[in-house]
Coordinates of C-alpha atoms and ligand atoms in Angstrom, one line a residue:
X130 CA 0.0 0.0 0.0
X131 CA 2.2 2.8 -1.2
X132 CA -0.5 5.1 -2.7
X133 CA 0.1 8.6 -1.5
X134 CA -2.7 10.6 -0.1
X135 CA -3.7 13.9 -1.7
X136 CA -1.8 16.4 0.2
X137 CA -1.7 20.1 0.7
X138 CA 1.9 19.8 1.7
X139 CA 4.6 17.3 1.2
X140 CA 4.8 14.4 3.6
X141 CA 7.8 15.5 5.5
X142 CA 8.2 16.9 8.9
X143 CA 9.5 20.0 7.2
X144 CA 5.9 20.6 6.1
X145 CA 5.5 21.9 9.6
X146 CA 8.3 24.4 9.0
X147 CA 10.5 22.5 11.4
X148 CA 13.6 20.4 10.7
X149 CA 13.1 16.7 10.1
X150 CA 13.6 15.1 13.5
X151 CA 15.4 11.9 14.4
X152 CA 13.4 8.8 13.7
X153 CA 13.2 5.2 14.9
X154 CA 12.2 2.1 13.0
X155 CA 8.7 0.7 13.4
X156 CA 8.9 -3.1 13.3
X157 CA 7.8 -4.4 9.9
X158 CA 5.1 -6.7 11.4
X159 CA 3.6 -4.0 13.7
X160 CA 0.2 -3.2 12.3
X161 CA -0.9 0.5 12.0
X162 CA -4.5 1.4 11.5
X163 CA -7.5 3.6 12.6
X164 CA -10.6 2.9 14.5
X165 CA -14.3 4.0 14.4
X166 CA -17.6 2.8 15.8
X167 CA -21.0 2.3 14.1
X168 CA -23.1 4.8 16.0
X169 CA -20.5 7.5 15.8
X170 CA -20.2 7.6 12.0
X171 CA -22.9 5.7 10.2
X172 CA -26.1 7.8 10.5
X173 CA -29.0 6.3 8.5
X174 CA -30.9 5.9 11.7
X175 CA -34.0 4.2 10.3
X176 CA -32.8 3.1 6.9
X177 CA -33.1 -0.5 5.6
X178 CA -34.8 -1.7 8.7
X179 CA -32.5 -0.3 11.5
X180 CA -34.4 0.6 14.7
X181 CA -33.3 2.6 17.7
X182 CA -30.5 1.8 20.0
X183 CA -30.1 3.3 23.5
X184 CA -27.9 6.0 21.9
X185 CA -30.7 7.1 19.6
X186 CA -33.0 7.4 22.6
X187 CA -30.4 9.1 24.8
X188 CA -29.3 11.6 22.2
X189 CA -32.9 12.6 21.5
X190 CA -33.4 13.2 25.2
X191 CA -33.2 16.9 25.9
X192 CA -30.1 17.9 27.8
X193 CA -28.3 14.5 27.4
X194 CA -25.9 15.5 24.6
X195 CA -24.2 18.8 24.1
X196 CA -26.0 21.0 21.5
X197 CA -28.8 18.4 21.3
X198 CA -26.6 16.5 18.7
X199 CA -27.8 13.1 17.6
X200 CA -26.4 10.2 15.5
X201 CA -29.2 10.5 12.9
X202 CA -26.9 11.7 10.2
X203 CA -23.4 11.6 11.8
X204 CA -20.8 11.2 9.0
X205 CA -23.2 9.5 6.6
X206 CA -20.7 6.6 6.6
X207 CA -23.6 4.2 5.8
X208 CA -23.7 5.8 2.3
X209 CA -20.1 7.1 2.1
X210 CA -18.3 3.9 3.2
X211 CA -16.7 3.4 -0.2
X212 CA -15.1 6.8 -0.2
X213 CA -14.0 6.4 3.4
X214 CA -12.3 3.0 2.5
X215 CA -10.7 4.7 -0.5
X216 CA -9.4 7.5 1.8
X217 CA -8.0 4.9 4.2
X218 CA -6.3 3.2 1.3
X219 CA -4.8 6.5 0.1
X220 CA -3.4 7.0 3.6
X221 CA -1.9 3.5 3.6
X222 CA -3.9 2.1 6.5
X223 CA -3.1 -1.6 7.2
X224 CA -6.1 -2.4 9.3
X225 CA -9.5 -0.8 10.1
X226 CA -11.2 -1.4 13.4
X227 CA -15.0 -0.8 13.2
X228 CA -18.1 -2.0 14.9
X229 CA -21.3 -3.5 13.6
X230 CA -24.6 -2.0 14.8
X231 CA -26.7 -4.5 16.7
X232 CA -29.9 -2.5 16.0
X233 CA -29.1 -2.7 12.2
X234 CA -28.4 -6.4 12.2
X235 CA -31.1 -7.4 14.7
X236 CA -33.6 -4.6 14.9
X237 CA -35.1 -4.4 18.4
X238 CA -32.8 -7.2 19.3
X239 CA -35.0 -9.6 17.4
X240 CA -34.7 -11.5 14.1
X241 CA -31.9 -10.9 11.6
X242 CA -32.3 -8.1 9.1
X243 CA -30.5 -9.2 6.0
X244 CA -30.2 -5.6 4.7
X245 CA -28.2 -4.6 7.7
X246 CA -25.8 -7.4 7.1
X247 CA -25.6 -6.5 3.5
X248 CA -24.1 -3.2 4.5
X249 CA -21.3 -4.8 6.6
X250 CA -20.7 -7.3 3.8
X251 CA -20.2 -4.4 1.3
X252 CA -17.9 -2.6 3.8
X253 CA -15.8 -5.7 4.5
X254 CA -15.5 -6.6 0.9
X255 CA -14.3 -3.2 0.0
X256 CA -11.7 -3.2 2.8
X257 CA -10.4 -6.5 1.6
X258 CA -10.2 -5.4 -2.0
X259 CA -8.3 -2.4 -0.7
X260 CA -5.8 -4.5 1.2
X261 CA -7.0 -3.3 4.6
X262 CA -7.5 -6.0 7.2
X263 CA -11.0 -5.7 8.9
X264 CA -11.0 -5.8 12.7
X265 CA -14.6 -6.3 13.8
X266 CA -16.1 -5.2 17.2
X267 CA -19.6 -6.6 17.9
X268 CA -20.6 -4.2 20.6
X269 CA -19.5 -0.5 20.8
X270 CA -22.3 0.6 23.2
X271 CA -25.3 0.6 21.0
X272 CA -27.8 -1.8 22.6
X273 CA -31.2 -2.0 20.9
X274 CA -33.6 0.2 22.8
X275 CA -36.1 -2.6 22.9
X276 CA -33.7 -4.7 25.0
X277 CA -33.1 -1.8 27.3
X278 CA -36.8 -1.6 27.8
X279 CA -36.7 -5.2 29.0
X280 CA -33.8 -4.4 31.5
X281 CA -30.9 -3.9 29.2
X282 CA -27.6 -5.2 30.5
X283 CA -29.0 -5.6 34.0
X284 CA -31.1 -8.4 32.6
X285 CA -29.5 -11.8 31.9
X286 CA -31.7 -12.3 28.9
X287 CA -29.7 -9.6 27.1
X288 CA -26.7 -12.1 27.2
X289 CA -28.7 -14.6 25.1
X290 CA -29.7 -11.9 22.6
X291 CA -26.1 -10.8 22.3
X292 CA -25.1 -14.4 21.4
X293 CA -27.9 -14.5 18.7
X294 CA -26.7 -11.3 17.2
X295 CA -23.0 -12.3 17.2
X296 CA -23.8 -15.5 15.5
X297 CA -25.8 -13.7 12.8
X298 CA -22.9 -11.5 12.1
X299 CA -20.5 -14.4 12.0
X300 CA -22.9 -16.4 9.7
X301 CA -22.4 -13.7 7.1
X302 CA -18.8 -12.5 7.7
X303 CA -17.1 -15.4 9.3
X304 CA -15.3 -16.5 6.1
X305 CA -13.8 -13.0 5.6
X306 CA -13.1 -11.5 9.0
X307 CA -10.5 -13.2 11.1
X308 CA -10.2 -10.8 14.1
X309 CA -13.4 -10.6 16.2
X310 CA -13.7 -8.6 19.4
X311 CA -16.8 -8.9 21.5
X312 CA -17.0 -5.7 23.5
X313 CA -15.5 -2.2 23.4
X314 CA -14.9 -0.7 26.8
X315 CA -17.4 -2.5 29.0
X316 CA -16.4 0.0 31.7
X317 CA -18.1 2.7 29.8
X318 CA -21.1 0.6 28.9
X319 CA -21.6 -0.5 32.5
X320 CA -20.4 2.4 34.6
X321 CA -20.8 5.5 32.4
X322 CA -24.2 4.2 31.2
X323 CA -25.7 2.6 34.3
X324 CA -23.9 4.2 37.2
X325 CA -22.7 7.7 36.2
X326 CA -25.7 8.6 34.0
X327 CA -23.4 10.3 31.5
X328 CA -23.9 7.8 28.7
X329 CA -26.9 5.9 27.5
X330 CA -29.1 4.5 28.9
X331 CA -28.4 7.3 31.6
X332 CA -29.1 5.3 34.8
X333 CA -27.4 6.4 38.0
X334 CA -27.2 3.2 40.0
X335 CA -23.9 1.8 41.4
X336 CA -25.6 -1.6 41.8
X337 CA -26.9 -1.6 38.2
X338 CA -23.5 -0.7 36.9
X339 CA -22.0 -3.8 38.6
X340 CA -24.7 -6.0 37.4
X341 CA -24.3 -4.7 33.8
X342 CA -20.6 -5.2 34.0
X343 CA -21.1 -8.9 35.0
X344 CA -23.6 -9.5 32.2
X345 CA -21.4 -7.8 29.6
X346 CA -18.5 -10.0 30.5
X347 CA -20.8 -13.0 30.5
X348 CA -21.9 -12.0 27.0
X349 CA -18.3 -11.7 26.0
X350 CA -17.5 -15.2 27.3
X351 CA -20.5 -16.8 25.7
X352 CA -19.7 -15.3 22.3
X353 CA -16.0 -16.4 22.5
X354 CA -17.1 -19.9 23.3
X355 CA -19.6 -20.0 20.4
X356 CA -17.3 -18.5 17.8
X357 CA -14.4 -20.7 19.0
X358 CA -16.6 -23.8 18.5
X359 CA -17.5 -22.7 15.0
X360 CA -14.0 -21.8 13.9
X361 CA -10.9 -22.5 15.9
X362 CA -8.8 -20.3 13.6
X363 CA -10.5 -17.0 14.6
X364 CA -8.6 -14.5 16.6
X365 CA -11.0 -13.6 19.5
X366 CA -10.9 -11.1 22.3
X367 CA -12.2 -7.8 23.6
X368 CA -11.1 -4.3 24.1
X369 CA -10.9 -2.7 27.6
X370 CA -10.1 0.9 28.5
X371 CA -7.6 1.4 31.2
X372 CA -6.4 4.1 33.4
X373 CA -3.0 4.3 35.2
X374 CA -4.0 5.4 38.7
X375 CA -1.1 6.9 40.6
X376 CA -1.6 8.1 44.2
X377 CA -1.0 11.9 44.5
X378 CA 1.1 11.2 47.6
X379 CA 2.4 7.6 47.6
X380 CA 3.3 8.0 51.3
X381 CA -0.3 8.8 52.2
X382 CA -2.3 5.6 52.8
X383 CA -5.6 7.4 52.0
X384 CA -4.3 8.4 48.5
X385 CA -2.9 4.9 48.0
X386 CA -6.3 3.5 48.9
X387 CA -8.2 5.9 46.6
X388 CA -5.9 5.0 43.7
X389 CA -6.4 1.3 44.5
X390 CA -10.2 1.6 44.3
X391 CA -10.0 3.4 40.9
X392 CA -7.6 0.7 39.6
X393 CA -10.0 -2.0 41.0
X394 CA -13.2 -0.5 39.7
X395 CA -11.9 0.4 36.2
X396 CA -9.1 -2.1 35.4
X397 CA -9.2 -5.2 37.6
X398 CA -12.9 -5.5 37.7
X399 CA -12.7 -6.7 34.1
X400 CA -9.1 -8.1 33.9
X401 CA -9.4 -10.5 36.8
X402 CA -12.6 -12.2 35.8
X403 CA -11.4 -12.5 32.2
X404 CA -7.8 -13.6 32.8
X405 CA -8.2 -15.3 36.2
X406 CA -11.8 -16.4 36.5
X407 CA -12.4 -14.4 39.7
X408 CA -13.3 -11.0 40.9
X409 CA -10.5 -9.2 42.9
X410 CA -11.0 -9.8 46.6
X411 CA -10.6 -6.1 47.5
X412 CA -13.2 -5.1 45.0
X413 CA -15.7 -7.6 46.3
X414 CA -15.1 -6.2 49.8
X415 CA -15.6 -2.6 48.6
X416 CA -18.8 -3.3 46.8
X417 CA -20.3 -6.0 49.1
X418 CA -23.3 -3.8 49.9
X419 CA -24.3 -3.5 46.2
X420 CA -25.4 -7.0 45.6
X421 CA -23.0 -8.0 42.8
X422 CA -22.6 -11.5 44.1
X423 CA -26.4 -12.1 43.8
X424 CA -26.0 -12.0 40.0
X425 CA -23.0 -14.3 39.8
X426 CA -24.4 -17.8 39.0
X427 CA -22.5 -21.1 39.1
X428 CA -20.2 -21.4 36.1
X429 CA -20.4 -17.7 35.1
X430 CA -16.7 -17.1 35.9
X431 CA -15.7 -20.1 33.9
X432 CA -17.5 -18.7 30.9
X433 CA -16.1 -15.3 31.4
X434 CA -12.5 -16.6 31.6
X435 CA -12.8 -18.6 28.4
X436 CA -9.4 -18.2 26.8
X437 CA -9.0 -15.4 24.4
X438 CA -6.3 -14.6 21.8
X439 CA -6.1 -10.8 21.8
X440 CA -6.6 -8.0 24.3
X441 CA -7.4 -4.6 22.9
X442 CA -5.9 -1.8 25.0
X443 CA -7.6 1.6 24.9
X444 CA -5.5 4.3 26.5
X445 CA -6.0 8.0 26.5
X446 CA -4.5 9.1 29.8
X447 CA -3.6 8.1 33.3
X448 CA -4.5 10.1 36.4
X449 CA -3.2 11.1 39.8
X450 CA -5.7 10.1 42.4
X451 CA -6.1 11.7 45.8
X452 CA -8.5 11.2 48.7
X453 CA -9.5 14.9 48.8
X454 CA -10.7 17.0 45.9
X455 CA -8.0 19.2 44.3
X456 CA -8.3 23.0 44.5
X457 CA -8.7 23.2 40.7
X458 CA -10.1 20.0 39.2
X459 CA -9.7 18.5 35.7
X460 CA -13.3 18.5 34.4
X461 CA -14.4 16.3 31.5
X462 CA -17.8 15.7 32.9
X463 CA -20.8 16.4 30.6
X464 CA -24.2 16.5 32.1
X465 CA -26.1 19.2 30.3
X466 CA -28.1 19.7 33.5
X467 CA -28.8 16.0 33.9
X468 CA -28.3 14.2 37.2
X469 CA -25.0 12.4 37.1
X470 CA -22.6 10.8 39.6
X471 CA -19.2 9.2 39.7
X472 CA -18.9 6.2 37.5
X473 CA -17.1 4.3 40.3
X474 CA -19.6 2.3 42.3
X475 CA -17.6 2.5 45.5
X476 CA -14.9 5.1 45.3
X477 CA -16.5 8.3 46.5
X478 CA -13.3 9.5 48.1
X479 CA -11.2 9.3 44.9
X480 CA -10.5 12.5 43.1
X481 CA -8.5 13.3 40.0
X482 CA -5.7 15.8 40.5
X483 CA -4.1 17.8 37.8
X484 CA -0.3 17.3 37.5
X485 CA 0.5 20.3 35.4
X486 CA 0.7 18.3 32.2
X487 CA -0.7 19.7 29.0
X488 CA -4.3 18.6 28.3
X489 CA -6.4 17.9 25.3
X490 CA -9.8 19.5 24.5
X491 CA -11.3 16.8 26.7
X492 CA -9.3 18.1 29.6
X493 CA -7.4 14.8 29.5
X494 CA -3.8 15.0 30.5
X495 CA -1.3 14.0 27.9
X496 CA 0.8 11.3 29.5
X497 CA 2.4 9.0 27.0
X498 CA 4.7 7.3 29.5
X499 CA 1.6 6.0 31.2
X500 CA 1.0 3.9 28.1
X501 CA 4.4 2.2 28.4
X502 CA 3.8 1.4 32.0
X503 CA 0.3 0.1 31.3
X504 CA 1.4 -2.2 28.6
X505 CA 4.3 -3.6 30.7
X506 CA 1.9 -4.2 33.5
X507 CA -0.7 -5.9 31.3
X508 CA 1.9 -8.1 29.8
X509 CA 3.4 -9.1 33.1
X510 CA 0.3 -9.7 35.1
X511 CA -2.3 -10.8 32.6
X512 CA -1.5 -11.2 28.9
X513 CA 1.9 -12.7 29.1
X514 CA 1.0 -15.7 31.4
X515 CA -2.1 -16.3 29.3
X516 CA -0.3 -16.1 25.9
X517 CA -2.6 -13.3 24.8
X518 CA -1.5 -10.7 22.2
X519 CA -1.7 -7.0 23.0
X520 CA -2.9 -4.4 20.5
X521 CA -3.5 -0.8 21.2
X522 CA -7.0 -0.5 19.8
X523 CA -7.6 3.1 20.6
X524 CA -5.5 6.1 21.4
X525 CA -6.1 9.7 20.2
X526 CA -6.8 13.3 21.0
X527 CA -9.5 15.9 20.6
X528 CA -8.3 19.4 19.9
X529 CA -10.2 22.6 18.9
X530 CA -9.2 22.3 15.3
X531 CA -9.3 25.4 13.1
X532 CA -9.5 24.7 9.4
X533 CA -8.1 27.1 6.7
X534 CA -10.2 28.2 3.8
X535 CA -9.7 24.8 2.1
X536 CA -10.7 22.9 5.2
X537 CA -7.2 21.9 6.0
X538 CA -6.2 21.6 9.6
X539 CA -2.5 22.0 10.6
X540 CA -3.0 20.0 13.9
X541 CA 0.4 20.0 15.4
X542 CA -0.9 19.1 18.8
X543 CA -2.5 15.9 17.5
X544 CA 0.5 15.1 15.3
X545 CA 2.8 15.3 18.4
X546 CA 0.3 13.3 20.4
X547 CA 0.3 10.4 17.9
X548 CA 4.1 10.4 17.6
X549 CA 4.6 10.5 21.3
X550 CA 2.1 7.7 22.0
X551 CA 3.4 5.5 19.2
X552 CA 6.8 6.1 20.7
X553 CA 5.6 5.0 24.1
X554 CA 4.3 1.8 22.5
X555 CA 7.6 1.2 20.8
X556 CA 9.3 1.8 24.2
X557 CA 7.2 -1.1 25.6
X558 CA 8.1 -3.2 22.6
X559 CA 11.8 -2.4 23.1
X560 CA 11.4 -3.5 26.7
X561 CA 10.1 -6.9 25.6
X562 CA 6.3 -6.3 25.6
X563 CA 5.1 -7.9 22.4
X564 CA 2.5 -5.3 21.3
X565 CA 1.4 -6.1 17.8
X566 CA -0.3 -3.0 16.5
X567 CA -1.8 0.4 17.1
X568 CA -5.1 2.0 15.9
X569 CA -5.5 5.7 16.1
X570 CA -8.9 7.0 17.4
X571 CA -10.3 8.1 15.1
X572 CA -10.3 8.1 11.3
X573 CA -12.9 10.8 11.1
X574 CA -14.2 13.5 13.3
X575 CA -17.5 12.0 14.6
X576 CA -20.3 11.9 17.2
X577 CA -18.3 12.0 20.4
X578 CA -21.1 10.5 22.6
X579 CA -22.3 13.0 25.2
X580 CA -20.2 15.7 23.6
X581 CA -21.9 15.3 20.3
X582 CA -19.9 16.9 17.4
X583 CA -18.3 19.4 19.7
X584 CA -15.1 17.3 20.1
X585 CA -13.0 16.3 17.1
X586 CA -10.7 13.3 17.4
X587 CA -10.3 12.6 13.7
X588 CA -7.1 12.6 11.7
X589 CA -9.5 13.5 8.9
X590 CA -11.7 16.6 9.2
X591 CA -15.4 16.2 8.5
X592 CA -17.3 19.3 7.5
X593 CA -20.7 18.4 8.9
X594 CA -22.5 20.8 6.5
X595 CA -21.1 19.2 3.4
X596 CA -19.8 15.9 4.6
X597 CA -16.5 16.8 2.8
X598 CA -13.5 14.9 4.3
X599 CA -10.1 16.6 4.5
X600 CA -7.0 14.8 5.8
X601 CA -5.4 16.9 8.6
X602 CA -1.6 17.3 9.0
X603 CA -1.8 14.5 11.5
X604 CA -3.2 12.1 8.8
X605 CA -0.4 13.0 6.5
X606 CA 2.2 12.5 9.2
X607 CA 0.6 9.2 10.1
X608 CA 0.6 8.1 6.5
X609 CA 4.2 9.0 6.2
X610 CA 5.0 6.9 9.3
X611 CA 3.2 3.9 7.8
X612 CA 4.8 4.3 4.3
X613 CA 8.4 4.8 5.7
X614 CA 8.1 2.5 8.7
X615 CA 9.9 5.2 10.7
X616 CA 8.6 7.2 13.6
X617 CA 10.0 10.7 14.0
X618 CA 10.3 12.0 17.5
X619 CA 7.9 14.7 18.5
X620 CA 9.7 17.8 17.2
X621 CA 10.5 19.4 20.4
X622 CA 10.9 16.1 22.2
X623 CA 7.8 16.3 24.4
X624 CA 4.2 15.3 24.0
X625 CA 1.8 18.1 23.3
X626 CA 4.7 20.1 22.1
X627 CA 4.1 23.6 20.9
X628 CA 0.9 23.8 22.8
X629 CA 1.9 26.0 25.7
X630 CA -0.9 28.4 26.4
X631 CA -2.1 28.3 22.8
X632 CA -4.9 25.8 22.1
X633 CA -3.1 22.7 20.8
X634 CA -3.9 21.5 17.4
X635 CA -4.4 25.0 16.0
X636 CA -1.8 26.9 14.1
X637 CA -1.6 30.0 12.2
X638 CA 1.9 29.2 10.8
Ligands
FCB873 C1 -13.4 5.8 23.8 C2 -14.5 5.2 22.9 C3 -14.6 5.8 21.6 C4 -14.3 7.3 21.6 C5 -13.1 7.6 22.4 C6 -12.7 9.1 22.4 O1 -13.8 5.7 25.1 O2 -14.3 3.8 22.8 O3 -15.8 5.5 21.0 O4 -15.4 8.0 22.0 O5 -13.2 7.1 23.6

């Protein structure tokens, strides 16, 4: 894949007006790609038989999403997928991580809708024709609303419906897609959706979040078992999102305990059942009053710990955790006036403290070294002993992009972010952690959940009035990394370089 993208500027670091920096090799077998998710890009809300998911309902609820944005149209990817695949090919992408929409394939969570599968078949065929390896995620948060009406992920019945849906997708695409991940970020589905109230379906119950987490993992395990039984050659797994929780003061036991709770309720609550077949003892102790154990049936943990082949790692930032609130908090909460609470079911005394690092437009600190530490820990404690491959399935940054009159964005902050985080992954590889690939989040600017279209993560700008796609400087830089298999260092040697007090990602240069 050596096709060059259409560029406004040559694919050299000097396009930024700065000297070409030193570079390091990217291993030849390390896969570089981009990720998206169905609800965030497809639009076509009720076309060809699709019915509503919880995100349709939630986004149409006044006050739930910034500016009242919805996924009705999004990036019109349902109709523009061929152009989007051609764009990825022009950028040299090796793999594309996307999700299928449950409500398109099984409207209302019921019988299979052939037209919905037709779309994914067209997409997958066009990826394969373009030499781009499809990486399919079955569940990226868009539960059919009809199933939520019957209890959603707090109901065990949803697990059976998830298996039906997964098998329907496999019936159609099993001969063409070799990497299948069940869930994207069950932390967000369970705890942002059922405990924090910040995501669909918008519940605010610590107990419901835990029950949902258990059932999501049960659905994951069941689907892995069924797909494995059908085809032993498939590469199966799931994607989790992680934080790296450091105590503000490592010598203060209260800060250490707050950081432990965050690690338990975000990372280990999923890792331990999946890799070890048990919930962490300290977590069970902390949440004992919330009834999780009433929902764990005999055999569940055996199903959940069914061996997998691949762990997808989503990393955006780590955090310093203290037992008291900071004087000036990092604030990425969106509630539009809605009632929300902490996503952690039992960590009320855990607070995120700024460390003086540069932040993205999400107010997320830019901390690439956290990714190196995370990968090393995952390898040592979980993936390594289980013989499971690690891939970074999401990493990326939102900035307040400013396009020029041609729609081009000279997004230096994002370019530096990608270089720094890819470097952090290669640092882990150099230290002996066998990470196999990296997917930037996201190919396109898209519907950023409760933030609607207000936050842009794409390496490709989307003009939502015209649907015109324009690769940003970061896309051109990433394409050059893929084409040359060399990673330049961030030009001034630090993540978020050049940001200073200026909004990163913008440039008048
Ligand atoms: C992750 C989600 C993805 C996107 C990024 C910014 O949590 O998986 O859909 O919203 O965050």
